[in-house]
PDB file of C-alpha atoms in Angstrom:
ATOM      1  CA  MET Q  19       1.834 -46.291 -18.752  1.00  0.00           C
ATOM      2  CA  LEU Q  20      -1.574 -45.460 -20.215  1.00  0.00           C
ATOM      3  CA  LEU Q  21      -2.612 -41.850 -20.420  1.00  0.00           C
ATOM      4  CA  PRO Q  22      -5.955 -40.891 -18.755  1.00  0.00           C
ATOM      5  CA  HIS Q  23      -7.823 -40.537 -22.054  1.00  0.00           C
ATOM      6  CA  ALA Q  24      -6.563 -43.977 -23.165  1.00  0.00           C
ATOM      7  CA  ARG Q  25      -7.765 -45.551 -19.905  1.00  0.00           C
ATOM      8  CA  ARG Q  26     -11.180 -43.902 -20.382  1.00  0.00           C
ATOM      9  CA  ARG Q  27     -11.353 -45.232 -23.932  1.00  0.00           C
ATOM     10  CA  MET Q  28     -10.511 -48.768 -22.770  1.00  0.00           C
ATOM     11  CA  ALA Q  29     -13.099 -48.546 -19.981  1.00  0.00           C
ATOM     12  CA  ALA Q  30     -15.740 -47.386 -22.452  1.00  0.00           C
ATOM     13  CA  THR Q  31     -14.895 -50.268 -24.795  1.00  0.00           C
ATOM     14  CA  ALA Q  32     -15.084 -52.787 -21.942  1.00  0.00           C
ATOM     15  CA  SER Q  33     -18.434 -51.357 -20.888  1.00  0.00           C
ATOM     16  CA  ALA Q  34     -19.774 -51.527 -24.441  1.00  0.00           C
ATOM     17  CA  ASP Q  35     -18.677 -55.179 -24.681  1.00  0.00           C
ATOM     18  CA  TRP Q  36     -20.728 -55.960 -21.562  1.00  0.00           C
ATOM     19  CA  ALA Q  37     -23.971 -55.212 -23.452  1.00  0.00           C
ATOM     20  CA  GLN Q  38     -23.228 -58.211 -25.672  1.00  0.00           C
ATOM     21  CA  GLU Q  39     -21.595 -60.448 -23.053  1.00  0.00           C
ATOM     22  CA  ASP Q  40     -24.389 -60.078 -20.511  1.00  0.00           C
ATOM     23  CA  LYS Q  41     -27.089 -62.787 -20.561  1.00  0.00           C
ATOM     24  CA  ARG Q  42     -30.172 -60.634 -20.941  1.00  0.00           C
ATOM     25  CA  ARG Q  43     -33.794 -61.416 -21.720  1.00  0.00           C
ATOM     26  CA  LEU Q  44     -37.130 -59.627 -21.549  1.00  0.00           C
ATOM     27  CA  LEU Q  45     -38.785 -60.538 -18.229  1.00  0.00           C
ATOM     28  CA  HIS Q  46     -42.139 -58.788 -18.131  1.00  0.00           C
ATOM     29  CA  ALA Q  47     -44.181 -55.799 -19.234  1.00  0.00           C
ATOM     30  CA  VAL Q  48     -45.675 -53.726 -16.430  1.00  0.00           C
ATOM     31  CA  TYR Q  49     -48.964 -51.924 -16.998  1.00  0.00           C
ATOM     32  CA  ARG Q  50     -51.891 -50.601 -15.009  1.00  0.00           C
ATOM     33  CA  VAL Q  51     -55.424 -51.998 -15.127  1.00  0.00           C
ATOM     34  CA  GLY Q  52     -58.709 -50.695 -13.792  1.00  0.00           C
ATOM     35  CA  ASP Q  53     -60.215 -53.993 -12.615  1.00  0.00           C
ATOM     36  CA  LEU Q  54     -57.644 -56.604 -11.648  1.00  0.00           C
ATOM     37  CA  ASN Q  55     -59.994 -59.526 -11.042  1.00  0.00           C
ATOM     38  CA  LYS Q  56     -61.899 -58.988 -14.283  1.00  0.00           C
ATOM     39  CA  THR Q  57     -58.664 -58.648 -16.247  1.00  0.00           C
ATOM     40  CA  ILE Q  58     -57.264 -61.868 -14.758  1.00  0.00           C
ATOM     41  CA  GLU Q  59     -60.494 -63.671 -15.619  1.00  0.00           C
ATOM     42  CA  VAL Q  60     -60.466 -62.442 -19.231  1.00  0.00           C
ATOM     43  CA  TYR Q  61     -56.774 -63.276 -19.686  1.00  0.00           C
ATOM     44  CA  GLN Q  62     -57.321 -66.799 -18.361  1.00  0.00           C
ATOM     45  CA  LYS Q  63     -60.589 -67.618 -20.127  1.00  0.00           C
ATOM     46  CA  ALA Q  64     -60.102 -65.698 -23.379  1.00  0.00           C
ATOM     47  CA  PHE Q  65     -56.329 -65.724 -23.968  1.00  0.00           C
ATOM     48  CA  GLY Q  66     -55.497 -68.947 -22.127  1.00  0.00           C
ATOM     49  CA  LEU Q  67     -52.898 -67.267 -19.915  1.00  0.00           C
ATOM     50  CA  LYS Q  68     -51.961 -68.727 -16.516  1.00  0.00           C
ATOM     51  CA  LEU Q  69     -51.927 -66.799 -13.248  1.00  0.00           C
ATOM     52  CA  LEU Q  70     -48.336 -67.335 -12.104  1.00  0.00           C
ATOM     53  CA  ARG Q  71     -48.273 -65.317  -8.888  1.00  0.00           C
ATOM     54  CA  SER Q  72     -49.838 -62.309  -7.208  1.00  0.00           C
ATOM     55  CA  ARG Q  73     -49.160 -59.972  -4.336  1.00  0.00           C
ATOM     56  CA  ASP Q  74     -51.066 -57.326  -2.421  1.00  0.00           C
ATOM     57  CA  VAL Q  75     -49.292 -54.329  -0.884  1.00  0.00           C
ATOM     58  CA  PRO Q  76     -51.874 -52.598   1.355  1.00  0.00           C
ATOM     59  CA  ASP Q  77     -49.372 -50.107   2.800  1.00  0.00           C
ATOM     60  CA  GLU Q  78     -48.775 -48.706  -0.683  1.00  0.00           C
ATOM     61  CA  LYS Q  79     -52.345 -49.379  -1.882  1.00  0.00           C
ATOM     62  CA  TYR Q  80     -51.672 -51.525  -4.921  1.00  0.00           C
ATOM     63  CA  SER Q  81     -51.827 -55.151  -6.070  1.00  0.00           C
ATOM     64  CA  ASN Q  82     -49.882 -57.060  -8.740  1.00  0.00           C
ATOM     65  CA  ALA Q  83     -50.692 -60.158 -10.748  1.00  0.00           C
ATOM     66  CA  PHE Q  84     -48.252 -61.951 -13.055  1.00  0.00           C
ATOM     67  CA  LEU Q  85     -49.635 -63.928 -15.985  1.00  0.00           C
ATOM     68  CA  GLY Q  86     -47.917 -65.856 -18.769  1.00  0.00           C
ATOM     69  CA  TYR Q  87     -47.880 -69.054 -20.787  1.00  0.00           C
ATOM     70  CA  GLY Q  88     -45.049 -70.660 -18.838  1.00  0.00           C
ATOM     71  CA  PRO Q  89     -42.888 -70.269 -15.719  1.00  0.00           C
ATOM     72  CA  GLU Q  90     -41.205 -66.903 -15.292  1.00  0.00           C
ATOM     73  CA  GLU Q  91     -37.804 -68.565 -15.030  1.00  0.00           C
ATOM     74  CA  ASP Q  92     -37.786 -68.860 -18.832  1.00  0.00           C
ATOM     75  CA  HIS Q  93     -40.956 -67.173 -20.154  1.00  0.00           C
ATOM     76  CA  PHE Q  94     -42.122 -63.605 -20.575  1.00  0.00           C
ATOM     77  CA  ALA Q  95     -44.979 -62.417 -18.357  1.00  0.00           C
ATOM     78  CA  PHE Q  96     -47.471 -59.603 -17.971  1.00  0.00           C
ATOM     79  CA  GLU Q  97     -47.256 -57.782 -14.637  1.00  0.00           C
ATOM     80  CA  LEU Q  98     -50.659 -56.200 -14.038  1.00  0.00           C
ATOM     81  CA  THR Q  99     -50.819 -53.389 -11.511  1.00  0.00           C
ATOM     82  CA  TYR Q 100     -54.036 -52.333  -9.794  1.00  0.00           C
ATOM     83  CA  ASN Q 101     -53.872 -49.087  -7.805  1.00  0.00           C
ATOM     84  CA  TYR Q 102     -56.585 -49.013  -5.157  1.00  0.00           C
ATOM     85  CA  GLY Q 103     -59.539 -46.849  -6.212  1.00  0.00           C
ATOM     86  CA  LYS Q 104     -58.330 -46.174  -9.781  1.00  0.00           C
ATOM     87  CA  ASP Q 105     -60.632 -47.816 -12.328  1.00  0.00           C
ATOM     88  CA  SER Q 106     -59.564 -46.258 -15.635  1.00  0.00           C
ATOM     89  CA  TYR Q 107     -56.420 -45.132 -17.450  1.00  0.00           C
ATOM     90  CA  ASP Q 108     -55.389 -43.226 -20.546  1.00  0.00           C
ATOM     91  CA  ILE Q 109     -53.586 -45.650 -22.887  1.00  0.00           C
ATOM     92  CA  GLY Q 110     -52.072 -42.750 -24.863  1.00  0.00           C
ATOM     93  CA  GLU Q 111     -50.799 -42.863 -28.434  1.00  0.00           C
ATOM     94  CA  GLY Q 112     -47.307 -44.297 -27.939  1.00  0.00           C
ATOM     95  CA  PHE Q 113     -48.148 -47.791 -26.736  1.00  0.00           C
ATOM     96  CA  GLY Q 114     -49.458 -49.817 -29.663  1.00  0.00           C
ATOM     97  CA  HIS Q 115     -50.236 -53.382 -28.649  1.00  0.00           C
ATOM     98  CA  PHE Q 116     -49.046 -56.666 -27.264  1.00  0.00           C
ATOM     99  CA  ALA Q 117     -49.011 -59.657 -29.597  1.00  0.00           C
ATOM    100  CA  ILE Q 118     -49.910 -63.294 -28.968  1.00  0.00           C
ATOM    101  CA  ALA Q 119     -48.778 -65.992 -31.401  1.00  0.00           C
ATOM    102  CA  THR Q 120     -51.064 -68.966 -32.032  1.00  0.00           C
ATOM    103  CA  ASN Q 121     -51.340 -71.896 -34.429  1.00  0.00           C
ATOM    104  CA  ASP Q 122     -54.969 -70.998 -35.211  1.00  0.00           C
ATOM    105  CA  VAL Q 123     -55.936 -67.331 -35.074  1.00  0.00           C
ATOM    106  CA  TYR Q 124     -59.498 -68.148 -36.138  1.00  0.00           C
ATOM    107  CA  LYS Q 125     -60.050 -70.555 -33.246  1.00  0.00           C
ATOM    108  CA  LEU Q 126     -58.434 -68.202 -30.730  1.00  0.00           C
ATOM    109  CA  SER Q 127     -60.693 -65.372 -31.926  1.00  0.00           C
ATOM    110  CA  GLU Q 128     -63.759 -67.583 -31.463  1.00  0.00           C
ATOM    111  CA  ASP Q 129     -62.559 -68.657 -28.009  1.00  0.00           C
ATOM    112  CA  ILE Q 130     -62.145 -64.996 -27.036  1.00  0.00           C
ATOM    113  CA  LYS Q 131     -65.685 -64.202 -28.200  1.00  0.00           C
ATOM    114  CA  LYS Q 132     -67.136 -67.186 -26.308  1.00  0.00           C
ATOM    115  CA  ALA Q 133     -65.331 -66.016 -23.163  1.00  0.00           C
ATOM    116  CA  GLY Q 134     -66.921 -62.570 -23.507  1.00  0.00           C
ATOM    117  CA  GLY Q 135     -63.835 -60.913 -24.944  1.00  0.00           C
ATOM    118  CA  ASN Q 136     -63.805 -58.131 -27.508  1.00  0.00           C
ATOM    119  CA  ILE Q 137     -62.480 -58.816 -31.023  1.00  0.00           C
ATOM    120  CA  THR Q 138     -61.822 -55.464 -32.693  1.00  0.00           C
ATOM    121  CA  ARG Q 139     -60.480 -56.847 -35.984  1.00  0.00           C
ATOM    122  CA  GLU Q 140     -61.791 -60.144 -37.329  1.00  0.00           C
ATOM    123  CA  PRO Q 141     -59.163 -62.729 -38.313  1.00  0.00           C
ATOM    124  CA  GLY Q 142     -57.862 -62.624 -41.849  1.00  0.00           C
ATOM    125  CA  PRO Q 143     -54.743 -61.953 -43.915  1.00  0.00           C
ATOM    126  CA  VAL Q 144     -52.884 -58.681 -43.486  1.00  0.00           C
ATOM    127  CA  LYS Q 145     -53.238 -56.222 -46.351  1.00  0.00           C
ATOM    128  CA  GLY Q 146     -50.677 -57.020 -49.002  1.00  0.00           C
ATOM    129  CA  GLY Q 147     -49.390 -60.083 -47.150  1.00  0.00           C
ATOM    130  CA  THR Q 148     -50.091 -63.692 -46.253  1.00  0.00           C
ATOM    131  CA  THR Q 149     -49.888 -63.670 -42.423  1.00  0.00           C
ATOM    132  CA  HIS Q 150     -53.300 -64.085 -40.793  1.00  0.00           C
ATOM    133  CA  ILE Q 151     -53.987 -61.847 -37.812  1.00  0.00           C
ATOM    134  CA  ALA Q 152     -56.783 -60.513 -35.617  1.00  0.00           C
ATOM    135  CA  PHE Q 153     -57.024 -57.872 -32.879  1.00  0.00           C
ATOM    136  CA  ALA Q 154     -58.641 -58.048 -29.448  1.00  0.00           C
ATOM    137  CA  LYS Q 155     -59.096 -55.484 -26.688  1.00  0.00           C
ATOM    138  CA  ASP Q 156     -58.881 -56.168 -22.947  1.00  0.00           C
ATOM    139  CA  PRO Q 157     -61.114 -54.572 -20.240  1.00  0.00           C
ATOM    140  CA  THR Q 158     -58.770 -51.585 -19.721  1.00  0.00           C
ATOM    141  CA  GLY Q 159     -58.448 -50.902 -23.462  1.00  0.00           C
ATOM    142  CA  TYR Q 160     -55.068 -52.477 -24.289  1.00  0.00           C
ATOM    143  CA  GLN Q 161     -54.937 -53.891 -27.817  1.00  0.00           C
ATOM    144  CA  PHE Q 162     -53.685 -57.427 -28.492  1.00  0.00           C
ATOM    145  CA  GLU Q 163     -52.623 -58.549 -31.947  1.00  0.00           C
ATOM    146  CA  LEU Q 164     -53.244 -62.258 -32.532  1.00  0.00           C
ATOM    147  CA  ILE Q 165     -50.713 -63.683 -35.014  1.00  0.00           C
ATOM    148  CA  GLN Q 166     -50.980 -67.051 -36.729  1.00  0.00           C
ATOM    149  CA  ARG Q 167     -47.747 -69.053 -36.831  1.00  0.00           C
ATOM    150  CA  GLU Q 168     -46.956 -72.582 -37.917  1.00  0.00           C
ATOM    151  CA  GLY Q 169     -45.275 -75.262 -35.823  1.00  0.00           C
ATOM    152  CA  LYS Q 170     -44.064 -75.100 -32.245  1.00  0.00           C
ATOM    153  CA  ILE Q 171     -44.387 -71.725 -30.487  1.00  0.00           C
ATOM    154  CA  PRO Q 172     -41.867 -71.572 -27.599  1.00  0.00           C
ATOM    155  CA  GLU Q 173     -43.068 -68.137 -26.416  1.00  0.00           C
ATOM    156  CA  PRO Q 174     -46.647 -67.158 -27.332  1.00  0.00           C
ATOM    157  CA  LEU Q 175     -46.228 -63.649 -25.879  1.00  0.00           C
ATOM    158  CA  ALA Q 176     -44.634 -62.494 -29.093  1.00  0.00           C
ATOM    159  CA  GLN Q 177     -44.330 -58.705 -29.249  1.00  0.00           C
ATOM    160  CA  ILE Q 178     -44.486 -55.364 -27.478  1.00  0.00           C
ATOM    161  CA  MET Q 179     -45.309 -52.703 -30.065  1.00  0.00           C
ATOM    162  CA  LEU Q 180     -44.277 -49.124 -29.320  1.00  0.00           C
ATOM    163  CA  ARG Q 181     -44.455 -46.107 -31.620  1.00  0.00           C
ATOM    164  CA  VAL Q 182     -41.247 -44.077 -31.939  1.00  0.00           C
ATOM    165  CA  GLY Q 183     -40.414 -40.673 -33.396  1.00  0.00           C
ATOM    166  CA  ASP Q 184     -37.015 -41.487 -34.952  1.00  0.00           C
ATOM    167  CA  LEU Q 185     -36.511 -45.134 -35.888  1.00  0.00           C
ATOM    168  CA  ASP Q 186     -32.758 -44.965 -36.560  1.00  0.00           C
ATOM    169  CA  ARG Q 187     -32.207 -43.266 -33.216  1.00  0.00           C
ATOM    170  CA  SER Q 188     -34.295 -45.930 -31.454  1.00  0.00           C
ATOM    171  CA  ILE Q 189     -32.543 -48.831 -33.192  1.00  0.00           C
ATOM    172  CA  ASP Q 190     -29.181 -47.387 -32.121  1.00  0.00           C
ATOM    173  CA  PHE Q 191     -30.395 -47.108 -28.520  1.00  0.00           C
ATOM    174  CA  TYR Q 192     -31.971 -50.566 -28.355  1.00  0.00           C
ATOM    175  CA  THR Q 193     -28.907 -52.271 -29.868  1.00  0.00           C
ATOM    176  CA  ARG Q 194     -26.018 -50.232 -28.454  1.00  0.00           C
ATOM    177  CA  VAL Q 195     -27.441 -49.399 -25.015  1.00  0.00           C
ATOM    178  CA  LEU Q 196     -29.880 -52.254 -24.284  1.00  0.00           C
ATOM    179  CA  GLY Q 197     -27.856 -54.873 -26.168  1.00  0.00           C
ATOM    180  CA  LEU Q 198     -30.702 -56.153 -28.361  1.00  0.00           C
ATOM    181  CA  LYS Q 199     -30.213 -57.529 -31.872  1.00  0.00           C
ATOM    182  CA  LEU Q 200     -31.966 -55.988 -34.873  1.00  0.00           C
ATOM    183  CA  ILE Q 201     -33.834 -58.939 -36.391  1.00  0.00           C
ATOM    184  CA  ARG Q 202     -35.442 -57.203 -39.363  1.00  0.00           C
ATOM    185  CA  LYS Q 203     -36.848 -53.950 -40.706  1.00  0.00           C
ATOM    186  CA  ARG Q 204     -39.837 -53.583 -42.983  1.00  0.00           C
ATOM    187  CA  ASP Q 205     -40.979 -50.520 -44.930  1.00  0.00           C
ATOM    188  CA  ASN Q 206     -44.595 -50.079 -45.953  1.00  0.00           C
ATOM    189  CA  PRO Q 207     -44.617 -47.142 -48.410  1.00  0.00           C
ATOM    190  CA  GLU Q 208     -48.312 -47.564 -49.172  1.00  0.00           C
ATOM    191  CA  TYR Q 209     -49.298 -46.849 -45.571  1.00  0.00           C
ATOM    192  CA  LYS Q 210     -46.218 -44.733 -44.807  1.00  0.00           C
ATOM    193  CA  TYR Q 211     -44.694 -46.584 -41.883  1.00  0.00           C
ATOM    194  CA  THR Q 212     -41.598 -48.635 -41.069  1.00  0.00           C
ATOM    195  CA  LEU Q 213     -41.266 -51.465 -38.548  1.00  0.00           C
ATOM    196  CA  ALA Q 214     -38.193 -52.748 -36.728  1.00  0.00           C
ATOM    197  CA  PHE Q 215     -38.132 -55.970 -34.698  1.00  0.00           C
ATOM    198  CA  LEU Q 216     -35.494 -56.431 -31.972  1.00  0.00           C
ATOM    199  CA  GLY Q 217     -34.781 -59.266 -29.541  1.00  0.00           C
ATOM    200  CA  TYR Q 218     -31.986 -60.829 -27.515  1.00  0.00           C
ATOM    201  CA  LYS Q 219     -31.906 -64.206 -29.275  1.00  0.00           C
ATOM    202  CA  GLY Q 220     -32.278 -62.722 -32.723  1.00  0.00           C
ATOM    203  CA  ASP Q 221     -35.190 -65.066 -33.494  1.00  0.00           C
ATOM    204  CA  GLU Q 222     -38.646 -63.531 -33.236  1.00  0.00           C
ATOM    205  CA  SER Q 223     -40.325 -66.942 -33.515  1.00  0.00           C
ATOM    206  CA  ALA Q 224     -38.668 -68.079 -30.266  1.00  0.00           C
ATOM    207  CA  GLU Q 225     -38.826 -65.043 -27.973  1.00  0.00           C
ATOM    208  CA  THR Q 226     -40.689 -61.897 -27.044  1.00  0.00           C
ATOM    209  CA  VAL Q 227     -39.466 -58.979 -29.145  1.00  0.00           C
ATOM    210  CA  PHE Q 228     -39.892 -55.236 -29.388  1.00  0.00           C
ATOM    211  CA  GLU Q 229     -41.767 -54.087 -32.477  1.00  0.00           C
ATOM    212  CA  LEU Q 230     -40.898 -50.425 -32.993  1.00  0.00           C
ATOM    213  CA  THR Q 231     -43.198 -48.553 -35.357  1.00  0.00           C
ATOM    214  CA  TYR Q 232     -42.243 -45.335 -37.123  1.00  0.00           C
ATOM    215  CA  ASN Q 233     -45.094 -43.494 -38.840  1.00  0.00           C
ATOM    216  CA  TRP Q 234     -43.498 -41.318 -41.502  1.00  0.00           C
ATOM    217  CA  GLY Q 235     -43.436 -37.656 -40.509  1.00  0.00           C
ATOM    218  CA  ARG Q 236     -44.604 -38.256 -36.918  1.00  0.00           C
ATOM    219  CA  ASP Q 237     -41.968 -37.495 -34.273  1.00  0.00           C
ATOM    220  CA  SER Q 238     -43.831 -37.639 -30.948  1.00  0.00           C
ATOM    221  CA  TYR Q 239     -46.709 -39.359 -29.170  1.00  0.00           C
ATOM    222  CA  THR Q 240     -48.677 -38.906 -25.971  1.00  0.00           C
ATOM    223  CA  LYS Q 241     -47.870 -41.554 -23.358  1.00  0.00           C
ATOM    224  CA  GLY Q 242     -50.953 -41.611 -21.122  1.00  0.00           C
ATOM    225  CA  ASP Q 243     -50.717 -43.171 -17.659  1.00  0.00           C
ATOM    226  CA  ALA Q 244     -51.505 -46.834 -18.367  1.00  0.00           C
ATOM    227  CA  TYR Q 245     -48.446 -48.538 -19.862  1.00  0.00           C
ATOM    228  CA  ALA Q 246     -45.518 -48.417 -17.420  1.00  0.00           C
ATOM    229  CA  GLN Q 247     -42.329 -50.253 -18.445  1.00  0.00           C
ATOM    230  CA  VAL Q 248     -40.517 -53.381 -19.579  1.00  0.00           C
ATOM    231  CA  ALA Q 249     -38.186 -55.279 -17.254  1.00  0.00           C
ATOM    232  CA  ILE Q 250     -34.994 -56.877 -18.585  1.00  0.00           C
ATOM    233  CA  SER Q 251     -32.705 -59.290 -16.739  1.00  0.00           C
ATOM    234  CA  THR Q 252     -28.982 -58.669 -16.260  1.00  0.00           C
ATOM    235  CA  GLU Q 253     -26.237 -60.753 -14.659  1.00  0.00           C
ATOM    236  CA  ASP Q 254     -24.736 -57.660 -12.986  1.00  0.00           C
ATOM    237  CA  VAL Q 255     -26.842 -54.557 -12.480  1.00  0.00           C
ATOM    238  CA  TYR Q 256     -23.813 -52.469 -11.527  1.00  0.00           C
ATOM    239  CA  LYS Q 257     -21.826 -53.357 -14.662  1.00  0.00           C
ATOM    240  CA  THR Q 258     -24.943 -52.677 -16.711  1.00  0.00           C
ATOM    241  CA  GLY Q 259     -25.243 -49.261 -15.081  1.00  0.00           C
ATOM    242  CA  ASP Q 260     -21.633 -48.486 -15.973  1.00  0.00           C
ATOM    243  CA  GLN Q 261     -22.185 -49.689 -19.544  1.00  0.00           C
ATOM    244  CA  ILE Q 262     -25.278 -47.500 -19.983  1.00  0.00           C
ATOM    245  CA  LYS Q 263     -23.545 -44.411 -18.629  1.00  0.00           C
ATOM    246  CA  ALA Q 264     -20.481 -45.108 -20.805  1.00  0.00           C
ATOM    247  CA  ALA Q 265     -22.877 -45.016 -23.768  1.00  0.00           C
ATOM    248  CA  GLY Q 266     -23.805 -41.462 -22.780  1.00  0.00           C
ATOM    249  CA  VAL Q 267     -27.221 -42.274 -21.312  1.00  0.00           C
ATOM    250  CA  SER Q 268     -28.392 -41.031 -17.906  1.00  0.00           C
ATOM    251  CA  LEU Q 269     -30.079 -43.302 -15.381  1.00  0.00           C
ATOM    252  CA  LEU Q 270     -33.405 -42.588 -13.728  1.00  0.00           C
ATOM    253  CA  LYS Q 271     -32.426 -44.801 -10.806  1.00  0.00           C
ATOM    254  CA  GLU Q 272     -28.871 -45.789  -9.970  1.00  0.00           C
ATOM    255  CA  PRO Q 273     -28.206 -49.520  -9.438  1.00  0.00           C
ATOM    256  CA  GLY Q 274     -29.190 -50.752  -6.006  1.00  0.00           C
ATOM    257  CA  PRO Q 275     -31.648 -52.835  -3.971  1.00  0.00           C
ATOM    258  CA  LEU Q 276     -35.352 -52.047  -3.764  1.00  0.00           C
ATOM    259  CA  PRO Q 277     -36.552 -51.246  -0.226  1.00  0.00           C
ATOM    260  CA  GLY Q 278     -38.381 -54.207   1.287  1.00  0.00           C
ATOM    261  CA  LEU Q 279     -37.658 -56.627  -1.562  1.00  0.00           C
ATOM    262  CA  GLY Q 280     -33.886 -56.340  -1.757  1.00  0.00           C
ATOM    263  CA  THR Q 281     -33.934 -57.016  -5.502  1.00  0.00           C
ATOM    264  CA  LYS Q 282     -31.275 -54.926  -7.234  1.00  0.00           C
ATOM    265  CA  ILE Q 283     -32.463 -52.851 -10.183  1.00  0.00           C
ATOM    266  CA  LEU Q 284     -31.700 -49.760 -12.236  1.00  0.00           C
ATOM    267  CA  SER Q 285     -33.963 -47.782 -14.535  1.00  0.00           C
ATOM    268  CA  LEU Q 286     -33.690 -45.484 -17.542  1.00  0.00           C
ATOM    269  CA  THR Q 287     -35.815 -44.190 -20.394  1.00  0.00           C
ATOM    270  CA  ASP Q 288     -35.404 -44.681 -24.125  1.00  0.00           C
ATOM    271  CA  PRO Q 289     -35.258 -41.722 -26.552  1.00  0.00           C
ATOM    272  CA  ASP Q 290     -39.081 -41.545 -26.687  1.00  0.00           C
ATOM    273  CA  GLY Q 291     -39.525 -41.642 -22.921  1.00  0.00           C
ATOM    274  CA  TYR Q 292     -40.483 -45.316 -22.501  1.00  0.00           C
ATOM    275  CA  LYS Q 293     -39.185 -46.674 -19.216  1.00  0.00           C
ATOM    276  CA  ILE Q 294     -36.829 -49.669 -19.049  1.00  0.00           C
ATOM    277  CA  VAL Q 295     -35.882 -51.447 -15.812  1.00  0.00           C
ATOM    278  CA  PHE Q 296     -32.928 -53.813 -15.530  1.00  0.00           C
ATOM    279  CA  VAL Q 297     -33.356 -56.478 -12.835  1.00  0.00           C
ATOM    280  CA  ASP Q 298     -30.569 -58.556 -11.290  1.00  0.00           C
ATOM    281  CA  THR Q 299     -31.084 -62.127 -12.539  1.00  0.00           C
ATOM    282  CA  ALA Q 300     -30.117 -63.884  -9.299  1.00  0.00           C
ATOM    283  CA  ASP Q 301     -32.339 -61.598  -7.222  1.00  0.00           C
ATOM    284  CA  PHE Q 302     -35.240 -62.113  -9.644  1.00  0.00           C
ATOM    285  CA  LEU Q 303     -34.973 -65.886  -9.330  1.00  0.00           C
ATOM    286  CA  LYS Q 304     -34.935 -65.554  -5.529  1.00  0.00           C
ATOM    287  CA  GLU Q 305     -38.163 -63.528  -5.761  1.00  0.00           C
ATOM    288  CA  LEU Q 306     -39.799 -66.425  -7.600  1.00  0.00           C
ATOM    289  CA  GLU Q 307     -38.867 -68.826  -4.788  1.00  0.00           C
ATOM    290  CA  LYS Q 308     -40.779 -66.837  -2.154  1.00  0.00           C
TER     291      LYS Q 308
END
């Protein structure tokens, strides 16, 4: 007969295993915009994104639009949120940028200019490297890094860059609690920062990944009110909730269905206060059928 502490240890181990057994992927990034129609137009004309679906919720005075480069069943998407009457937001210091991968960063930059978009960094090689990049800014002020890559690009929405105050602590959280794989780390002593790239497939050329940035000596950032959260799929939101709590992390919202939608979710924050929402995979796919 197992003693109570042995049973707890076995339960914790089983819960930890679930983070690796679960079939998870990044679904979408949720953020607020000041002019939904203008943002959709810029994303379509300048970035080449497709409007996948939209919804208006008059009772709660907001609208959503989902945009991506492919169907949400197997591609990452941007979920834009427009709150009635709110036309500007504070981006804050913590959110860095989204990244779009392309075969020709020079052409994409020209296309963005022709569409009336704003290029904030002209295309060219990164300092001390060979990768060619550019930066663009959308109507609300979100920055987009444009990254040149060779060959087939399965997922052009390449990165979500967030600044963190303790990189080792964040890597531990994103791998142990969220179940992501650490793909690579890169130090830049000249500019005093370190990057870590994490994804579920372990291949940043084939999926959307988190790019966590640690600026040496900086341990906190303002968050603003613009960037909201990232949604991640899970095969079982209740088992994921147990796994997260077994890892010693508290939940913002316990697993359960959303009123009106019925989609089961849970939510939590990472060590820097960025919100993460886990969404039941089967319920998410049902949403897409409506």
